[in-house]
């Protein structure tokens, strides 16, 4: 196990010269080009970019759902780019919570059962799973909807279930991939405000989006274009104009 000691206490995630190249028959497609990125513990980082800029690929690299072609990715000091899949699975289960655009809820399971499911893989007892899932659903204002199937919930409610599920193993990092993409503007704003609240409670949140209006919630904004980070700026409200100029 490789531990990256430099800045270990300050940064929870560090990317060093990360590339992702896909081989499609005789053609190479470069999705990420030499990405360098440091994410502080407790930060709310928004990665902004148009469709096809490499946002989802970058988030998949950070979350160890995919591995870089070359480069290093450190999560809490560990170079995850070199870890075996068994270790990556444990890391994902304990350190990272995922929130996806398409919710990824199991249609035949209730809200409570969907939220409980990740805890089964961590060996948590049934009673504890039910207790914790119920608590988290109440925390996302779905305490009265725990027995409902996904088909009986609105889009915003389904995304709240997904957020509760992302939190069940108390991860240090929440990765949100276009979490408002399938929602109306009001529901989308409520979801991002909820993520911001969990961030204030100590979670590191990395959210990717193409919606500039959501950058107001960020501690820092990074602009991704053609697989490269063009710039990163603090204070989203004041710095948005500079990012727009870079686009």
JSON list of C-alpha atoms in Angstrom, two decimals:
[
{"chain": "A", "resi": 1, "resn": "UNK", "atom": "CA", "xyz": [0.00, 0.00, 0.00]},
{"chain": "A", "resi": 2, "resn": "UNK", "atom": "CA", "xyz": [1.40, 3.37, -1.07]},
{"chain": "A", "resi": 3, "resn": "UNK", "atom": "CA", "xyz": [0.71, 6.35, 1.19]},
{"chain": "A", "resi": 4, "resn": "UNK", "atom": "CA", "xyz": [1.07, 9.84, -0.22]},
{"chain": "A", "resi": 5, "resn": "UNK", "atom": "CA", "xyz": [2.34, 11.75, 2.81]},
{"chain": "A", "resi": 6, "resn": "UNK", "atom": "CA", "xyz": [2.65, 15.21, 1.30]},
{"chain": "A", "resi": 7, "resn": "UNK", "atom": "CA", "xyz": [-0.40, 17.29, 2.19]},
{"chain": "A", "resi": 8, "resn": "UNK", "atom": "CA", "xyz": [-2.14, 14.16, 3.47]},
{"chain": "A", "resi": 9, "resn": "UNK", "atom": "CA", "xyz": [-3.98, 16.02, 6.23]},
{"chain": "A", "resi": 10, "resn": "UNK", "atom": "CA", "xyz": [-5.06, 18.92, 4.03]},
{"chain": "A", "resi": 11, "resn": "UNK", "atom": "CA", "xyz": [-6.26, 17.11, 0.92]},
{"chain": "A", "resi": 12, "resn": "UNK", "atom": "CA", "xyz": [-8.57, 14.12, 0.79]},
{"chain": "A", "resi": 13, "resn": "UNK", "atom": "CA", "xyz": [-8.24, 13.69, -2.99]},
{"chain": "A", "resi": 14, "resn": "UNK", "atom": "CA", "xyz": [-5.27, 14.41, -5.24]},
{"chain": "A", "resi": 15, "resn": "UNK", "atom": "CA", "xyz": [-4.90, 13.75, -8.96]},
{"chain": "A", "resi": 16, "resn": "UNK", "atom": "CA", "xyz": [-1.47, 13.91, -10.55]},
{"chain": "A", "resi": 17, "resn": "UNK", "atom": "CA", "xyz": [-1.17, 13.97, -14.35]},
{"chain": "A", "resi": 18, "resn": "UNK", "atom": "CA", "xyz": [-4.22, 11.76, -14.89]},
{"chain": "A", "resi": 19, "resn": "UNK", "atom": "CA", "xyz": [-4.96, 10.59, -18.43]},
{"chain": "A", "resi": 20, "resn": "UNK", "atom": "CA", "xyz": [-7.77, 8.40, -19.73]},
{"chain": "A", "resi": 21, "resn": "UNK", "atom": "CA", "xyz": [-7.51, 7.08, -23.27]},
{"chain": "A", "resi": 22, "resn": "UNK", "atom": "CA", "xyz": [-10.10, 4.71, -24.71]},
{"chain": "A", "resi": 23, "resn": "UNK", "atom": "CA", "xyz": [-9.21, 2.39, -27.56]},
{"chain": "A", "resi": 24, "resn": "UNK", "atom": "CA", "xyz": [-12.14, 2.08, -29.98]},
{"chain": "A", "resi": 25, "resn": "UNK", "atom": "CA", "xyz": [-11.10, -0.32, -32.73]},
{"chain": "A", "resi": 26, "resn": "UNK", "atom": "CA", "xyz": [-8.25, 1.49, -34.51]},
{"chain": "A", "resi": 27, "resn": "UNK", "atom": "CA", "xyz": [-9.11, 4.87, -32.99]},
{"chain": "A", "resi": 28, "resn": "UNK", "atom": "CA", "xyz": [-7.88, 6.30, -29.69]},
{"chain": "A", "resi": 29, "resn": "UNK", "atom": "CA", "xyz": [-10.22, 8.66, -27.85]},
{"chain": "A", "resi": 30, "resn": "UNK", "atom": "CA", "xyz": [-8.63, 10.84, -25.18]},
{"chain": "A", "resi": 31, "resn": "UNK", "atom": "CA", "xyz": [-11.20, 11.63, -22.49]},
{"chain": "A", "resi": 32, "resn": "UNK", "atom": "CA", "xyz": [-8.84, 13.18, -19.90]},
{"chain": "A", "resi": 33, "resn": "UNK", "atom": "CA", "xyz": [-5.54, 14.93, -20.61]},
{"chain": "A", "resi": 34, "resn": "UNK", "atom": "CA", "xyz": [-3.01, 15.45, -17.84]},
{"chain": "A", "resi": 35, "resn": "UNK", "atom": "CA", "xyz": [-5.47, 16.40, -15.10]},
{"chain": "A", "resi": 36, "resn": "UNK", "atom": "CA", "xyz": [-4.04, 17.81, -11.86]},
{"chain": "A", "resi": 37, "resn": "UNK", "atom": "CA", "xyz": [-6.50, 18.42, -9.04]},
{"chain": "A", "resi": 38, "resn": "UNK", "atom": "CA", "xyz": [-6.35, 18.77, -5.24]},
{"chain": "A", "resi": 39, "resn": "UNK", "atom": "CA", "xyz": [-9.54, 18.58, -3.19]},
{"chain": "A", "resi": 40, "resn": "UNK", "atom": "CA", "xyz": [-9.50, 19.77, 0.41]},
{"chain": "A", "resi": 41, "resn": "UNK", "atom": "CA", "xyz": [-11.24, 17.87, 3.17]},
{"chain": "A", "resi": 42, "resn": "UNK", "atom": "CA", "xyz": [-14.69, 19.36, 3.74]},
{"chain": "A", "resi": 43, "resn": "UNK", "atom": "CA", "xyz": [-14.75, 21.22, 0.43]},
{"chain": "A", "resi": 44, "resn": "UNK", "atom": "CA", "xyz": [-17.77, 21.61, -1.86]},
{"chain": "A", "resi": 45, "resn": "UNK", "atom": "CA", "xyz": [-16.25, 21.46, -5.32]},
{"chain": "A", "resi": 46, "resn": "UNK", "atom": "CA", "xyz": [-18.26, 21.93, -8.50]},
{"chain": "A", "resi": 47, "resn": "UNK", "atom": "CA", "xyz": [-16.75, 20.72, -11.76]},
{"chain": "A", "resi": 48, "resn": "UNK", "atom": "CA", "xyz": [-18.44, 22.60, -14.57]},
{"chain": "A", "resi": 49, "resn": "UNK", "atom": "CA", "xyz": [-18.30, 21.75, -18.24]},
{"chain": "A", "resi": 50, "resn": "UNK", "atom": "CA", "xyz": [-20.33, 21.05, -21.37]},
{"chain": "A", "resi": 51, "resn": "UNK", "atom": "CA", "xyz": [-21.43, 17.60, -22.51]},
{"chain": "A", "resi": 52, "resn": "UNK", "atom": "CA", "xyz": [-18.48, 15.56, -23.74]},
{"chain": "A", "resi": 53, "resn": "UNK", "atom": "CA", "xyz": [-15.91, 17.51, -21.72]},
{"chain": "A", "resi": 54, "resn": "UNK", "atom": "CA", "xyz": [-14.93, 14.47, -19.63]},
{"chain": "A", "resi": 55, "resn": "UNK", "atom": "CA", "xyz": [-16.82, 15.29, -16.42]},
{"chain": "A", "resi": 56, "resn": "UNK", "atom": "CA", "xyz": [-18.31, 11.85, -15.82]},
{"chain": "A", "resi": 57, "resn": "UNK", "atom": "CA", "xyz": [-15.03, 10.17, -16.75]},
{"chain": "A", "resi": 58, "resn": "UNK", "atom": "CA", "xyz": [-13.23, 12.33, -14.19]},
{"chain": "A", "resi": 59, "resn": "UNK", "atom": "CA", "xyz": [-15.76, 11.50, -11.48]},
{"chain": "A", "resi": 60, "resn": "UNK", "atom": "CA", "xyz": [-15.48, 7.80, -12.29]},
{"chain": "A", "resi": 61, "resn": "UNK", "atom": "CA", "xyz": [-11.70, 8.07, -11.86]},
{"chain": "A", "resi": 62, "resn": "UNK", "atom": "CA", "xyz": [-12.05, 9.78, -8.49]},
{"chain": "A", "resi": 63, "resn": "UNK", "atom": "CA", "xyz": [-14.59, 7.19, -7.36]},
{"chain": "A", "resi": 64, "resn": "UNK", "atom": "CA", "xyz": [-12.44, 4.26, -8.57]},
{"chain": "A", "resi": 65, "resn": "UNK", "atom": "CA", "xyz": [-15.21, 3.06, -10.89]},
{"chain": "A", "resi": 66, "resn": "UNK", "atom": "CA", "xyz": [-12.62, 3.29, -13.66]},
{"chain": "A", "resi": 67, "resn": "UNK", "atom": "CA", "xyz": [-8.84, 3.47, -13.62]},
{"chain": "A", "resi": 68, "resn": "UNK", "atom": "CA", "xyz": [-6.61, 5.98, -15.40]},
{"chain": "A", "resi": 69, "resn": "UNK", "atom": "CA", "xyz": [-4.52, 5.05, -18.41]},
{"chain": "A", "resi": 70, "resn": "UNK", "atom": "CA", "xyz": [-1.68, 6.80, -16.62]},
{"chain": "A", "resi": 71, "resn": "UNK", "atom": "CA", "xyz": [-1.24, 9.11, -13.66]},
{"chain": "A", "resi": 72, "resn": "UNK", "atom": "CA", "xyz": [-1.89, 8.86, -9.93]},
{"chain": "A", "resi": 73, "resn": "UNK", "atom": "CA", "xyz": [-5.08, 9.29, -7.90]},
{"chain": "A", "resi": 74, "resn": "UNK", "atom": "CA", "xyz": [-4.78, 9.56, -4.12]},
{"chain": "A", "resi": 75, "resn": "UNK", "atom": "CA", "xyz": [-7.75, 9.12, -1.80]},
{"chain": "A", "resi": 76, "resn": "UNK", "atom": "CA", "xyz": [-6.87, 9.99, 1.78]},
{"chain": "A", "resi": 77, "resn": "UNK", "atom": "CA", "xyz": [-3.22, 9.34, 0.97]},
{"chain": "A", "resi": 78, "resn": "UNK", "atom": "CA", "xyz": [-3.64, 6.01, -0.85]},
{"chain": "A", "resi": 79, "resn": "UNK", "atom": "CA", "xyz": [-2.84, 5.68, -4.55]},
{"chain": "A", "resi": 80, "resn": "UNK", "atom": "CA", "xyz": [-6.03, 4.00, -5.71]},
{"chain": "A", "resi": 81, "resn": "UNK", "atom": "CA", "xyz": [-4.77, 3.70, -9.29]},
{"chain": "A", "resi": 82, "resn": "UNK", "atom": "CA", "xyz": [-2.62, 0.73, -8.20]},
{"chain": "A", "resi": 83, "resn": "UNK", "atom": "CA", "xyz": [-5.03, -1.08, -5.86]},
{"chain": "A", "resi": 84, "resn": "UNK", "atom": "CA", "xyz": [-6.59, -4.46, -6.69]},
{"chain": "A", "resi": 85, "resn": "UNK", "atom": "CA", "xyz": [-10.35, -4.55, -7.31]},
{"chain": "A", "resi": 86, "resn": "UNK", "atom": "CA", "xyz": [-11.05, -6.19, -3.94]},
{"chain": "A", "resi": 87, "resn": "UNK", "atom": "CA", "xyz": [-9.43, -3.24, -2.14]},
{"chain": "A", "resi": 88, "resn": "UNK", "atom": "CA", "xyz": [-11.18, -0.75, -4.42]},
{"chain": "A", "resi": 89, "resn": "UNK", "atom": "CA", "xyz": [-14.56, -2.28, -3.61]},
{"chain": "A", "resi": 90, "resn": "UNK", "atom": "CA", "xyz": [-13.89, -1.91, 0.12]},
{"chain": "A", "resi": 91, "resn": "UNK", "atom": "CA", "xyz": [-12.71, 1.65, -0.40]},
{"chain": "A", "resi": 92, "resn": "UNK", "atom": "CA", "xyz": [-15.83, 2.57, -2.37]},
{"chain": "A", "resi": 93, "resn": "UNK", "atom": "CA", "xyz": [-18.05, 0.98, 0.25]},
{"chain": "A", "resi": 94, "resn": "UNK", "atom": "CA", "xyz": [-16.53, 2.85, 3.19]},
{"chain": "A", "resi": 95, "resn": "UNK", "atom": "CA", "xyz": [-15.08, 6.11, 1.87]},
{"chain": "A", "resi": 96, "resn": "UNK", "atom": "CA", "xyz": [-17.29, 7.18, -1.05]},
{"chain": "A", "resi": 97, "resn": "UNK", "atom": "CA", "xyz": [-21.01, 7.77, -1.55]},
{"chain": "A", "resi": 98, "resn": "UNK", "atom": "CA", "xyz": [-22.35, 8.06, -5.10]},
{"chain": "A", "resi": 99, "resn": "UNK", "atom": "CA", "xyz": [-25.33, 10.10, -6.30]},
{"chain": "A", "resi": 100, "resn": "UNK", "atom": "CA", "xyz": [-26.19, 9.53, -9.96]},
{"chain": "A", "resi": 101, "resn": "UNK", "atom": "CA", "xyz": [-28.34, 11.43, -12.43]},
{"chain": "A", "resi": 102, "resn": "UNK", "atom": "CA", "xyz": [-30.56, 8.39, -13.10]},
{"chain": "A", "resi": 103, "resn": "UNK", "atom": "CA", "xyz": [-31.07, 7.52, -9.39]},
{"chain": "A", "resi": 104, "resn": "UNK", "atom": "CA", "xyz": [-30.21, 3.79, -9.86]},
{"chain": "A", "resi": 105, "resn": "UNK", "atom": "CA", "xyz": [-32.88, 2.63, -7.42]},
{"chain": "A", "resi": 106, "resn": "UNK", "atom": "CA", "xyz": [-34.17, -0.95, -7.53]},
{"chain": "A", "resi": 107, "resn": "UNK", "atom": "CA", "xyz": [-37.81, -0.69, -8.71]},
{"chain": "A", "resi": 108, "resn": "UNK", "atom": "CA", "xyz": [-39.10, -3.62, -6.64]},
{"chain": "A", "resi": 109, "resn": "UNK", "atom": "CA", "xyz": [-37.67, -2.34, -3.35]},
{"chain": "A", "resi": 110, "resn": "UNK", "atom": "CA", "xyz": [-39.15, 0.31, -1.08]},
{"chain": "A", "resi": 111, "resn": "UNK", "atom": "CA", "xyz": [-37.31, 3.50, -0.23]},
{"chain": "A", "resi": 112, "resn": "UNK", "atom": "CA", "xyz": [-36.24, 1.95, 3.08]},
{"chain": "A", "resi": 113, "resn": "UNK", "atom": "CA", "xyz": [-35.00, -1.22, 1.39]},
{"chain": "A", "resi": 114, "resn": "UNK", "atom": "CA", "xyz": [-33.09, 0.71, -1.28]},
{"chain": "A", "resi": 115, "resn": "UNK", "atom": "CA", "xyz": [-31.30, 2.76, 1.36]},
{"chain": "A", "resi": 116, "resn": "UNK", "atom": "CA", "xyz": [-30.60, -0.33, 3.49]},
{"chain": "A", "resi": 117, "resn": "UNK", "atom": "CA", "xyz": [-29.06, -2.35, 0.67]},
{"chain": "A", "resi": 118, "resn": "UNK", "atom": "CA", "xyz": [-25.43, -1.05, 0.75]},
{"chain": "A", "resi": 119, "resn": "UNK", "atom": "CA", "xyz": [-25.20, -1.88, 4.46]},
{"chain": "A", "resi": 120, "resn": "UNK", "atom": "CA", "xyz": [-25.83, -5.56, 3.73]},
{"chain": "A", "resi": 121, "resn": "UNK", "atom": "CA", "xyz": [-22.50, -5.73, 1.90]},
{"chain": "A", "resi": 122, "resn": "UNK", "atom": "CA", "xyz": [-20.77, -4.27, 4.96]},
{"chain": "A", "resi": 123, "resn": "UNK", "atom": "CA", "xyz": [-22.19, -6.94, 7.27]},
{"chain": "A", "resi": 124, "resn": "UNK", "atom": "CA", "xyz": [-24.54, -4.64, 9.21]},
{"chain": "A", "resi": 125, "resn": "UNK", "atom": "CA", "xyz": [-27.34, -6.40, 11.11]},
{"chain": "A", "resi": 126, "resn": "UNK", "atom": "CA", "xyz": [-30.91, -6.15, 9.82]},
{"chain": "A", "resi": 127, "resn": "UNK", "atom": "CA", "xyz": [-32.13, -4.17, 12.83]},
{"chain": "A", "resi": 128, "resn": "UNK", "atom": "CA", "xyz": [-29.30, -1.67, 12.51]},
{"chain": "A", "resi": 129, "resn": "UNK", "atom": "CA", "xyz": [-29.89, -1.35, 8.75]},
{"chain": "A", "resi": 130, "resn": "UNK", "atom": "CA", "xyz": [-33.56, -0.53, 9.24]},
{"chain": "A", "resi": 131, "resn": "UNK", "atom": "CA", "xyz": [-32.81, 1.92, 12.04]},
{"chain": "A", "resi": 132, "resn": "UNK", "atom": "CA", "xyz": [-30.14, 3.81, 10.12]},
{"chain": "A", "resi": 133, "resn": "UNK", "atom": "CA", "xyz": [-32.03, 3.82, 6.81]},
{"chain": "A", "resi": 134, "resn": "UNK", "atom": "CA", "xyz": [-35.12, 5.19, 8.54]},
{"chain": "A", "resi": 135, "resn": "UNK", "atom": "CA", "xyz": [-33.06, 7.89, 10.23]},
{"chain": "A", "resi": 136, "resn": "UNK", "atom": "CA", "xyz": [-31.47, 9.01, 6.97]},
{"chain": "A", "resi": 137, "resn": "UNK", "atom": "CA", "xyz": [-34.78, 9.04, 5.11]},
{"chain": "A", "resi": 138, "resn": "UNK", "atom": "CA", "xyz": [-36.17, 11.31, 7.82]},
{"chain": "A", "resi": 139, "resn": "UNK", "atom": "CA", "xyz": [-33.10, 13.50, 7.44]},
{"chain": "A", "resi": 140, "resn": "UNK", "atom": "CA", "xyz": [-33.87, 13.98, 3.73]},
{"chain": "A", "resi": 141, "resn": "UNK", "atom": "CA", "xyz": [-37.53, 14.71, 4.58]},
{"chain": "A", "resi": 142, "resn": "UNK", "atom": "CA", "xyz": [-38.92, 11.36, 3.46]},
{"chain": "A", "resi": 143, "resn": "UNK", "atom": "CA", "xyz": [-39.86, 9.95, 6.83]},
{"chain": "A", "resi": 144, "resn": "UNK", "atom": "CA", "xyz": [-43.46, 9.47, 5.71]},
{"chain": "A", "resi": 145, "resn": "UNK", "atom": "CA", "xyz": [-42.50, 7.75, 2.44]},
{"chain": "A", "resi": 146, "resn": "UNK", "atom": "CA", "xyz": [-40.24, 4.94, 3.59]},
{"chain": "A", "resi": 147, "resn": "UNK", "atom": "CA", "xyz": [-42.55, 2.14, 2.38]},
{"chain": "A", "resi": 148, "resn": "UNK", "atom": "CA", "xyz": [-43.09, 3.64, -1.08]},
{"chain": "A", "resi": 149, "resn": "UNK", "atom": "CA", "xyz": [-41.64, 2.10, -4.23]},
{"chain": "A", "resi": 150, "resn": "UNK", "atom": "CA", "xyz": [-39.59, 4.33, -6.56]},
{"chain": "A", "resi": 151, "resn": "UNK", "atom": "CA", "xyz": [-42.52, 4.40, -9.00]},
{"chain": "A", "resi": 152, "resn": "UNK", "atom": "CA", "xyz": [-44.63, 5.99, -6.26]},
{"chain": "A", "resi": 153, "resn": "UNK", "atom": "CA", "xyz": [-42.16, 8.82, -5.70]},
{"chain": "A", "resi": 154, "resn": "UNK", "atom": "CA", "xyz": [-41.50, 12.01, -7.63]},
{"chain": "A", "resi": 155, "resn": "UNK", "atom": "CA", "xyz": [-38.14, 12.57, -9.33]},
{"chain": "A", "resi": 156, "resn": "UNK", "atom": "CA", "xyz": [-36.99, 14.83, -6.51]},
{"chain": "A", "resi": 157, "resn": "UNK", "atom": "CA", "xyz": [-38.04, 12.27, -3.90]},
{"chain": "A", "resi": 158, "resn": "UNK", "atom": "CA", "xyz": [-36.20, 9.49, -5.73]},
{"chain": "A", "resi": 159, "resn": "UNK", "atom": "CA", "xyz": [-33.05, 11.58, -5.76]},
{"chain": "A", "resi": 160, "resn": "UNK", "atom": "CA", "xyz": [-33.44, 12.15, -2.01]},
{"chain": "A", "resi": 161, "resn": "UNK", "atom": "CA", "xyz": [-33.60, 8.38, -1.54]},
{"chain": "A", "resi": 162, "resn": "UNK", "atom": "CA", "xyz": [-30.40, 8.14, -3.59]},
{"chain": "A", "resi": 163, "resn": "UNK", "atom": "CA", "xyz": [-28.72, 10.72, -1.35]},
{"chain": "A", "resi": 164, "resn": "UNK", "atom": "CA", "xyz": [-29.78, 8.84, 1.79]},
{"chain": "A", "resi": 165, "resn": "UNK", "atom": "CA", "xyz": [-28.40, 5.64, 0.25]},
{"chain": "A", "resi": 166, "resn": "UNK", "atom": "CA", "xyz": [-25.10, 7.40, -0.49]},
{"chain": "A", "resi": 167, "resn": "UNK", "atom": "CA", "xyz": [-24.77, 8.30, 3.19]},
{"chain": "A", "resi": 168, "resn": "UNK", "atom": "CA", "xyz": [-25.55, 4.95, 4.83]},
{"chain": "A", "resi": 169, "resn": "UNK", "atom": "CA", "xyz": [-21.93, 3.89, 5.34]},
{"chain": "A", "resi": 170, "resn": "UNK", "atom": "CA", "xyz": [-20.94, 7.37, 6.55]},
{"chain": "A", "resi": 171, "resn": "UNK", "atom": "CA", "xyz": [-18.53, 8.10, 3.67]},
{"chain": "A", "resi": 172, "resn": "UNK", "atom": "CA", "xyz": [-16.06, 10.95, 3.81]},
{"chain": "A", "resi": 173, "resn": "UNK", "atom": "CA", "xyz": [-16.71, 11.89, 0.18]},
{"chain": "A", "resi": 174, "resn": "UNK", "atom": "CA", "xyz": [-19.95, 12.30, -1.79]},
{"chain": "A", "resi": 175, "resn": "UNK", "atom": "CA", "xyz": [-19.63, 12.21, -5.58]},
{"chain": "A", "resi": 176, "resn": "UNK", "atom": "CA", "xyz": [-22.65, 13.65, -7.39]},
{"chain": "A", "resi": 177, "resn": "UNK", "atom": "CA", "xyz": [-22.88, 13.09, -11.16]},
{"chain": "A", "resi": 178, "resn": "UNK", "atom": "CA", "xyz": [-25.33, 15.63, -12.64]},
{"chain": "A", "resi": 179, "resn": "UNK", "atom": "CA", "xyz": [-27.70, 15.07, -9.67]},
{"chain": "A", "resi": 180, "resn": "UNK", "atom": "CA", "xyz": [-30.23, 17.60, -11.00]},
{"chain": "A", "resi": 181, "resn": "UNK", "atom": "CA", "xyz": [-30.17, 16.42, -14.62]},
{"chain": "A", "resi": 182, "resn": "UNK", "atom": "CA", "xyz": [-33.57, 14.69, -14.51]},
{"chain": "A", "resi": 183, "resn": "UNK", "atom": "CA", "xyz": [-35.29, 17.17, -12.20]},
{"chain": "A", "resi": 184, "resn": "UNK", "atom": "CA", "xyz": [-37.24, 20.39, -12.58]},
{"chain": "A", "resi": 185, "resn": "UNK", "atom": "CA", "xyz": [-35.47, 23.54, -11.42]},
{"chain": "A", "resi": 186, "resn": "UNK", "atom": "CA", "xyz": [-37.17, 23.70, -8.01]},
{"chain": "A", "resi": 187, "resn": "UNK", "atom": "CA", "xyz": [-36.46, 20.06, -7.16]},
{"chain": "A", "resi": 188, "resn": "UNK", "atom": "CA", "xyz": [-32.92, 20.42, -8.47]},
{"chain": "A", "resi": 189, "resn": "UNK", "atom": "CA", "xyz": [-32.24, 23.39, -6.22]},
{"chain": "A", "resi": 190, "resn": "UNK", "atom": "CA", "xyz": [-33.59, 21.49, -3.21]},
{"chain": "A", "resi": 191, "resn": "UNK", "atom": "CA", "xyz": [-31.28, 18.56, -3.96]},
{"chain": "A", "resi": 192, "resn": "UNK", "atom": "CA", "xyz": [-28.18, 20.75, -4.21]},
{"chain": "A", "resi": 193, "resn": "UNK", "atom": "CA", "xyz": [-29.15, 22.61, -1.03]},
{"chain": "A", "resi": 194, "resn": "UNK", "atom": "CA", "xyz": [-29.40, 19.23, 0.68]},
{"chain": "A", "resi": 195, "resn": "UNK", "atom": "CA", "xyz": [-25.93, 18.27, -0.55]},
{"chain": "A", "resi": 196, "resn": "UNK", "atom": "CA", "xyz": [-24.65, 21.60, 0.71]},
{"chain": "A", "resi": 197, "resn": "UNK", "atom": "CA", "xyz": [-26.12, 20.91, 4.14]},
{"chain": "A", "resi": 198, "resn": "UNK", "atom": "CA", "xyz": [-24.35, 17.56, 4.36]},
{"chain": "A", "resi": 199, "resn": "UNK", "atom": "CA", "xyz": [-21.19, 19.36, 3.26]},
{"chain": "A", "resi": 200, "resn": "UNK", "atom": "CA", "xyz": [-21.59, 21.78, 6.17]},
{"chain": "A", "resi": 201, "resn": "UNK", "atom": "CA", "xyz": [-21.81, 18.75, 8.45]},
{"chain": "A", "resi": 202, "resn": "UNK", "atom": "CA", "xyz": [-18.34, 17.68, 7.33]},
{"chain": "A", "resi": 203, "resn": "UNK", "atom": "CA", "xyz": [-18.71, 15.73, 4.09]},
{"chain": "A", "resi": 204, "resn": "UNK", "atom": "CA", "xyz": [-16.49, 16.50, 1.11]},
{"chain": "A", "resi": 205, "resn": "UNK", "atom": "CA", "xyz": [-18.77, 16.95, -1.92]},
{"chain": "A", "resi": 206, "resn": "UNK", "atom": "CA", "xyz": [-17.69, 16.87, -5.55]},
{"chain": "A", "resi": 207, "resn": "UNK", "atom": "CA", "xyz": [-20.51, 17.64, -7.95]},
{"chain": "A", "resi": 208, "resn": "UNK", "atom": "CA", "xyz": [-20.31, 17.74, -11.72]},
{"chain": "A", "resi": 209, "resn": "UNK", "atom": "CA", "xyz": [-22.81, 19.75, -13.71]},
{"chain": "A", "resi": 210, "resn": "UNK", "atom": "CA", "xyz": [-23.32, 21.73, -16.89]},
{"chain": "A", "resi": 211, "resn": "UNK", "atom": "CA", "xyz": [-25.72, 24.11, -15.10]},
{"chain": "A", "resi": 212, "resn": "UNK", "atom": "CA", "xyz": [-23.97, 27.37, -14.28]},
{"chain": "A", "resi": 213, "resn": "UNK", "atom": "CA", "xyz": [-26.71, 28.44, -11.87]},
{"chain": "A", "resi": 214, "resn": "UNK", "atom": "CA", "xyz": [-25.63, 25.70, -9.45]},
{"chain": "A", "resi": 215, "resn": "UNK", "atom": "CA", "xyz": [-22.12, 27.07, -9.04]},
{"chain": "A", "resi": 216, "resn": "UNK", "atom": "CA", "xyz": [-23.39, 29.49, -6.37]},
{"chain": "A", "resi": 217, "resn": "UNK", "atom": "CA", "xyz": [-23.30, 26.62, -3.87]},
{"chain": "A", "resi": 218, "resn": "UNK", "atom": "CA", "xyz": [-19.62, 25.86, -4.45]},
{"chain": "A", "resi": 219, "resn": "UNK", "atom": "CA", "xyz": [-16.60, 26.71, -2.34]},
{"chain": "A", "resi": 220, "resn": "UNK", "atom": "CA", "xyz": [-14.66, 26.34, -5.57]},
{"chain": "A", "resi": 221, "resn": "UNK", "atom": "CA", "xyz": [-15.42, 25.84, -9.26]},
{"chain": "A", "resi": 222, "resn": "UNK", "atom": "CA", "xyz": [-13.23, 24.01, -11.75]},
{"chain": "A", "resi": 223, "resn": "UNK", "atom": "CA", "xyz": [-13.89, 24.35, -15.46]},
{"chain": "A", "resi": 224, "resn": "UNK", "atom": "CA", "xyz": [-13.34, 21.19, -17.51]},
{"chain": "A", "resi": 225, "resn": "UNK", "atom": "CA", "xyz": [-13.08, 21.49, -21.27]},
{"chain": "A", "resi": 226, "resn": "UNK", "atom": "CA", "xyz": [-11.90, 18.87, -23.78]},
{"chain": "A", "resi": 227, "resn": "UNK", "atom": "CA", "xyz": [-10.63, 16.65, -20.98]},
{"chain": "A", "resi": 228, "resn": "UNK", "atom": "CA", "xyz": [-8.52, 19.37, -19.37]},
{"chain": "A", "resi": 229, "resn": "UNK", "atom": "CA", "xyz": [-9.06, 21.53, -16.30]},
{"chain": "A", "resi": 230, "resn": "UNK", "atom": "CA", "xyz": [-8.83, 25.05, -17.68]},
{"chain": "A", "resi": 231, "resn": "UNK", "atom": "CA", "xyz": [-9.00, 26.88, -14.34]},
{"chain": "A", "resi": 232, "resn": "UNK", "atom": "CA", "xyz": [-10.21, 26.56, -10.75]},
{"chain": "A", "resi": 233, "resn": "UNK", "atom": "CA", "xyz": [-11.54, 29.55, -8.86]},
{"chain": "A", "resi": 234, "resn": "UNK", "atom": "CA", "xyz": [-12.87, 30.11, -5.35]},
{"chain": "A", "resi": 235, "resn": "UNK", "atom": "CA", "xyz": [-16.07, 32.02, -4.54]},
{"chain": "A", "resi": 236, "resn": "UNK", "atom": "CA", "xyz": [-18.41, 30.93, -7.30]},
{"chain": "A", "resi": 237, "resn": "UNK", "atom": "CA", "xyz": [-20.62, 34.02, -7.32]},
{"chain": "A", "resi": 238, "resn": "UNK", "atom": "CA", "xyz": [-17.76, 36.46, -7.88]},
{"chain": "A", "resi": 239, "resn": "UNK", "atom": "CA", "xyz": [-15.60, 34.34, -10.18]},
{"chain": "A", "resi": 240, "resn": "UNK", "atom": "CA", "xyz": [-18.22, 32.97, -12.58]},
{"chain": "A", "resi": 241, "resn": "UNK", "atom": "CA", "xyz": [-17.53, 35.66, -15.16]},
{"chain": "A", "resi": 242, "resn": "UNK", "atom": "CA", "xyz": [-13.88, 34.64, -15.43]},
{"chain": "A", "resi": 243, "resn": "UNK", "atom": "CA", "xyz": [-14.87, 31.02, -15.95]},
{"chain": "A", "resi": 244, "resn": "UNK", "atom": "CA", "xyz": [-17.32, 32.02, -18.67]},
{"chain": "A", "resi": 245, "resn": "UNK", "atom": "CA", "xyz": [-14.54, 33.91, -20.42]},
{"chain": "A", "resi": 246, "resn": "UNK", "atom": "CA", "xyz": [-12.38, 30.77, -20.29]},
{"chain": "A", "resi": 247, "resn": "UNK", "atom": "CA", "xyz": [-15.15, 28.77, -21.97]}
]
